[in-house]
Amino acid sequence: MELKGRSISKGITEGIAIVSKEPFSFLGGVNEEGIIIDKNSELYGESLKNKIFVFPYGKGSTVGSYVIYGLAKRGILKGIINKECEPIVATGAILGKIPLVDKVDIEKIKNGDRVVVDGNSGVVIIK
C-alpha cells in the first residue's frame, strides 16, 4: 500500500514501524540508547533502534530537536512518519538527516509493519 504525503526531510529508508497513537515528546520521552522512558507512553520500555517511528505529532520542548539529532548521530532512529509534523521534530530530522514524511493516514500503519519512508518524494510504502 502506498500513502502519499509531504516530504519534510530528504532520504529513503526502510524498516519496521513502531507506532504511537499519542503525540510524543523527545525531551524526557526517550533516552540516549533509544529506549522510550516516558511512563505514560503506550510504548514505554520499547526501543526505537533501527525502527521507523510513527506518531501523530511532536510535543514539548525545543530541546527535542537535539534529542532527535543525537539519536540520528548514534545510528538509532532510521525514519519518522507523522500525521502532522511540527517544527521541533522537523528540525531534528533535518539536522540528523532522518527521512521524514507527514500528512499521511498513520492509522493504516501497524506496529511491526515493514515500511519504506521516501523523504525525497513524500511517499510511504507499507510492504
PDB file of C-alpha atoms in Angstrom:
ATOM      1  CA  MET A   1       0.000   0.000   0.000  1.00  0.00           C
ATOM      2  CA  GLU A   2       1.314   3.433  -0.932  1.00  0.00           C
ATOM      3  CA  LEU A   3       0.479   6.527   1.116  1.00  0.00           C
ATOM      4  CA  LYS A   4       1.176   9.906  -0.476  1.00  0.00           C
ATOM      5  CA  GLY A   5       2.210  12.606   1.942  1.00  0.00           C
ATOM      6  CA  ARG A   6       4.546  15.573   2.215  1.00  0.00           C
ATOM      7  CA  SER A   7       8.325  15.409   2.293  1.00  0.00           C
ATOM      8  CA  ILE A   8       9.852  17.111   5.333  1.00  0.00           C
ATOM      9  CA  SER A   9      13.361  15.603   5.465  1.00  0.00           C
ATOM     10  CA  LYS A  10      15.046  14.029   2.447  1.00  0.00           C
ATOM     11  CA  GLY A  11      16.354  10.499   2.126  1.00  0.00           C
ATOM     12  CA  ILE A  12      14.982   6.999   1.729  1.00  0.00           C
ATOM     13  CA  THR A  13      14.974   4.309   4.389  1.00  0.00           C
ATOM     14  CA  GLU A  14      13.213   1.044   5.133  1.00  0.00           C
ATOM     15  CA  GLY A  15      12.486  -0.627   8.437  1.00  0.00           C
ATOM     16  CA  ILE A  16       9.997  -1.939  10.946  1.00  0.00           C
ATOM     17  CA  ALA A  17       7.379   0.524  12.199  1.00  0.00           C
ATOM     18  CA  ILE A  18       6.912   1.316  15.870  1.00  0.00           C
ATOM     19  CA  VAL A  19       3.622   3.177  16.257  1.00  0.00           C
ATOM     20  CA  SER A  20       2.374   5.538  18.950  1.00  0.00           C
ATOM     21  CA  LYS A  21      -1.224   6.719  18.816  1.00  0.00           C
ATOM     22  CA  GLU A  22      -0.319   9.623  21.103  1.00  0.00           C
ATOM     23  CA  PRO A  23       1.808  12.738  20.447  1.00  0.00           C
ATOM     24  CA  PHE A  24       5.397  12.268  21.604  1.00  0.00           C
ATOM     25  CA  SER A  25       7.926  14.434  23.448  1.00  0.00           C
ATOM     26  CA  PHE A  26      11.546  13.523  22.759  1.00  0.00           C
ATOM     27  CA  LEU A  27      12.812  15.507  25.756  1.00  0.00           C
ATOM     28  CA  GLY A  28      12.238  13.123  28.657  1.00  0.00           C
ATOM     29  CA  GLY A  29      10.448  10.649  26.416  1.00  0.00           C
ATOM     30  CA  VAL A  30      13.413   8.655  25.161  1.00  0.00           C
ATOM     31  CA  ASN A  31      16.915   8.011  26.497  1.00  0.00           C
ATOM     32  CA  GLU A  32      20.159   8.224  24.522  1.00  0.00           C
ATOM     33  CA  GLU A  33      20.025   4.497  23.709  1.00  0.00           C
ATOM     34  CA  GLY A  34      16.622   4.968  22.064  1.00  0.00           C
ATOM     35  CA  ILE A  35      14.541   3.341  24.808  1.00  0.00           C
ATOM     36  CA  ILE A  36      11.188   5.031  25.436  1.00  0.00           C
ATOM     37  CA  ILE A  37      11.249   6.136  29.073  1.00  0.00           C
ATOM     38  CA  ASP A  38       8.011   8.124  29.232  1.00  0.00           C
ATOM     39  CA  LYS A  39       5.947   6.037  31.669  1.00  0.00           C
ATOM     40  CA  ASN A  40       2.736   7.492  30.233  1.00  0.00           C
ATOM     41  CA  SER A  41       3.551   6.276  26.719  1.00  0.00           C
ATOM     42  CA  GLU A  42       1.927   3.131  25.379  1.00  0.00           C
ATOM     43  CA  LEU A  43       5.429   2.266  24.091  1.00  0.00           C
ATOM     44  CA  TYR A  44       7.153   2.539  27.488  1.00  0.00           C
ATOM     45  CA  GLY A  45      10.240   0.296  27.516  1.00  0.00           C
ATOM     46  CA  GLU A  46      10.265  -0.231  23.739  1.00  0.00           C
ATOM     47  CA  SER A  47      13.327   0.563  21.630  1.00  0.00           C
ATOM     48  CA  LEU A  48      13.500   2.897  18.634  1.00  0.00           C
ATOM     49  CA  LYS A  49      16.747   1.233  17.496  1.00  0.00           C
ATOM     50  CA  ASN A  50      16.648   0.677  13.715  1.00  0.00           C
ATOM     51  CA  LYS A  51      12.929   1.478  13.619  1.00  0.00           C
ATOM     52  CA  ILE A  52      10.664   3.844  11.740  1.00  0.00           C
ATOM     53  CA  PHE A  53       8.890   5.888  14.425  1.00  0.00           C
ATOM     54  CA  VAL A  54       5.256   6.627  13.565  1.00  0.00           C
ATOM     55  CA  PHE A  55       3.360   9.126  15.745  1.00  0.00           C
ATOM     56  CA  PRO A  56       0.789  11.880  15.211  1.00  0.00           C
ATOM     57  CA  TYR A  57       2.981  14.876  16.069  1.00  0.00           C
ATOM     58  CA  GLY A  58       5.657  16.005  18.468  1.00  0.00           C
ATOM     59  CA  LYS A  59       5.105  17.955  21.643  1.00  0.00           C
ATOM     60  CA  GLY A  60       7.232  19.566  24.299  1.00  0.00           C
ATOM     61  CA  SER A  61      10.484  21.465  24.450  1.00  0.00           C
ATOM     62  CA  THR A  62      12.567  22.688  21.539  1.00  0.00           C
ATOM     63  CA  VAL A  63      15.392  20.633  23.073  1.00  0.00           C
ATOM     64  CA  GLY A  64      13.575  17.675  21.474  1.00  0.00           C
ATOM     65  CA  SER A  65      15.218  18.662  18.164  1.00  0.00           C
ATOM     66  CA  TYR A  66      18.636  17.971  19.678  1.00  0.00           C
ATOM     67  CA  VAL A  67      17.458  14.671  21.151  1.00  0.00           C
ATOM     68  CA  ILE A  68      16.346  13.559  17.659  1.00  0.00           C
ATOM     69  CA  TYR A  69      19.659  14.756  16.216  1.00  0.00           C
ATOM     70  CA  GLY A  70      21.540  12.760  18.876  1.00  0.00           C
ATOM     71  CA  LEU A  71      19.536   9.611  18.094  1.00  0.00           C
ATOM     72  CA  ALA A  72      20.428  10.067  14.423  1.00  0.00           C
ATOM     73  CA  LYS A  73      24.117  10.573  15.111  1.00  0.00           C
ATOM     74  CA  ARG A  74      24.199   7.371  17.180  1.00  0.00           C
ATOM     75  CA  GLY A  75      22.518   5.483  14.325  1.00  0.00           C
ATOM     76  CA  ILE A  76      19.419   4.695  16.374  1.00  0.00           C
ATOM     77  CA  LEU A  77      16.424   6.256  14.630  1.00  0.00           C
ATOM     78  CA  LYS A  78      16.005   5.318  10.940  1.00  0.00           C
ATOM     79  CA  GLY A  79      12.942   7.318   9.907  1.00  0.00           C
ATOM     80  CA  ILE A  80       9.873   9.230  11.057  1.00  0.00           C
ATOM     81  CA  ILE A  81       6.285   9.304   9.830  1.00  0.00           C
ATOM     82  CA  ASN A  82       3.866  11.883  11.243  1.00  0.00           C
ATOM     83  CA  LYS A  83       0.257  12.774  10.743  1.00  0.00           C
ATOM     84  CA  GLU A  84       1.264  16.437  11.118  1.00  0.00           C
ATOM     85  CA  CYS A  85       4.908  17.334  11.625  1.00  0.00           C
ATOM     86  CA  GLU A  86       5.762  20.408  13.672  1.00  0.00           C
ATOM     87  CA  PRO A  87       8.992  22.458  13.826  1.00  0.00           C
ATOM     88  CA  ILE A  88      10.652  20.597  16.730  1.00  0.00           C
ATOM     89  CA  VAL A  89      10.519  17.196  15.026  1.00  0.00           C
ATOM     90  CA  ALA A  90      11.218  18.663  11.564  1.00  0.00           C
ATOM     91  CA  THR A  91      14.362  20.455  12.763  1.00  0.00           C
ATOM     92  CA  GLY A  92      15.751  17.363  14.487  1.00  0.00           C
ATOM     93  CA  ALA A  93      15.076  15.152  11.469  1.00  0.00           C
ATOM     94  CA  ILE A  94      16.611  17.592   9.007  1.00  0.00           C
ATOM     95  CA  LEU A  95      19.725  18.158  11.152  1.00  0.00           C
ATOM     96  CA  GLY A  96      20.081  14.401  11.697  1.00  0.00           C
ATOM     97  CA  LYS A  97      19.361  13.530   8.056  1.00  0.00           C
ATOM     98  CA  ILE A  98      16.480  11.263   9.104  1.00  0.00           C
ATOM     99  CA  PRO A  99      13.933  10.744   6.306  1.00  0.00           C
ATOM    100  CA  LEU A 100      10.571  12.187   7.417  1.00  0.00           C
ATOM    101  CA  VAL A 101       7.178  12.229   5.707  1.00  0.00           C
ATOM    102  CA  ASP A 102       3.980  13.688   7.105  1.00  0.00           C
ATOM    103  CA  LYS A 103       0.367  14.269   6.002  1.00  0.00           C
ATOM    104  CA  VAL A 104      -0.266  10.524   5.732  1.00  0.00           C
ATOM    105  CA  ASP A 105      -3.002   8.430   7.350  1.00  0.00           C
ATOM    106  CA  ILE A 106      -0.847   6.890  10.085  1.00  0.00           C
ATOM    107  CA  GLU A 107      -3.765   4.755  11.282  1.00  0.00           C
ATOM    108  CA  LYS A 108      -3.086   2.452   8.322  1.00  0.00           C
ATOM    109  CA  ILE A 109       0.380   1.640   9.717  1.00  0.00           C
ATOM    110  CA  LYS A 110       0.577  -1.020  12.433  1.00  0.00           C
ATOM    111  CA  ASN A 111       3.345  -1.952  14.859  1.00  0.00           C
ATOM    112  CA  GLY A 112       5.671  -4.378  13.118  1.00  0.00           C
ATOM    113  CA  ASP A 113       4.762  -3.371   9.552  1.00  0.00           C
ATOM    114  CA  ARG A 114       7.729  -3.116   7.204  1.00  0.00           C
ATOM    115  CA  VAL A 115       7.644   0.373   5.720  1.00  0.00           C
ATOM    116  CA  VAL A 116       9.637   2.467   3.293  1.00  0.00           C
ATOM    117  CA  VAL A 117       9.931   6.191   4.021  1.00  0.00           C
ATOM    118  CA  ASP A 118      10.758   8.142   0.873  1.00  0.00           C
ATOM    119  CA  GLY A 119      11.530  11.641   2.058  1.00  0.00           C
ATOM    120  CA  ASN A 120      12.548  12.638  -1.457  1.00  0.00           C
ATOM    121  CA  SER A 121       9.067  12.152  -2.930  1.00  0.00           C
ATOM    122  CA  GLY A 122       6.877  12.269   0.206  1.00  0.00           C
ATOM    123  CA  VAL A 123       5.707   8.672  -0.100  1.00  0.00           C
ATOM    124  CA  VAL A 124       5.338   5.919   2.491  1.00  0.00           C
ATOM    125  CA  ILE A 125       5.046   2.313   1.320  1.00  0.00           C
ATOM    126  CA  ILE A 126       3.643  -0.374   3.596  1.00  0.00           C
ATOM    127  CA  LYS A 127       5.042  -3.725   2.430  1.00  0.00           C
TER     128      LYS A 127
END
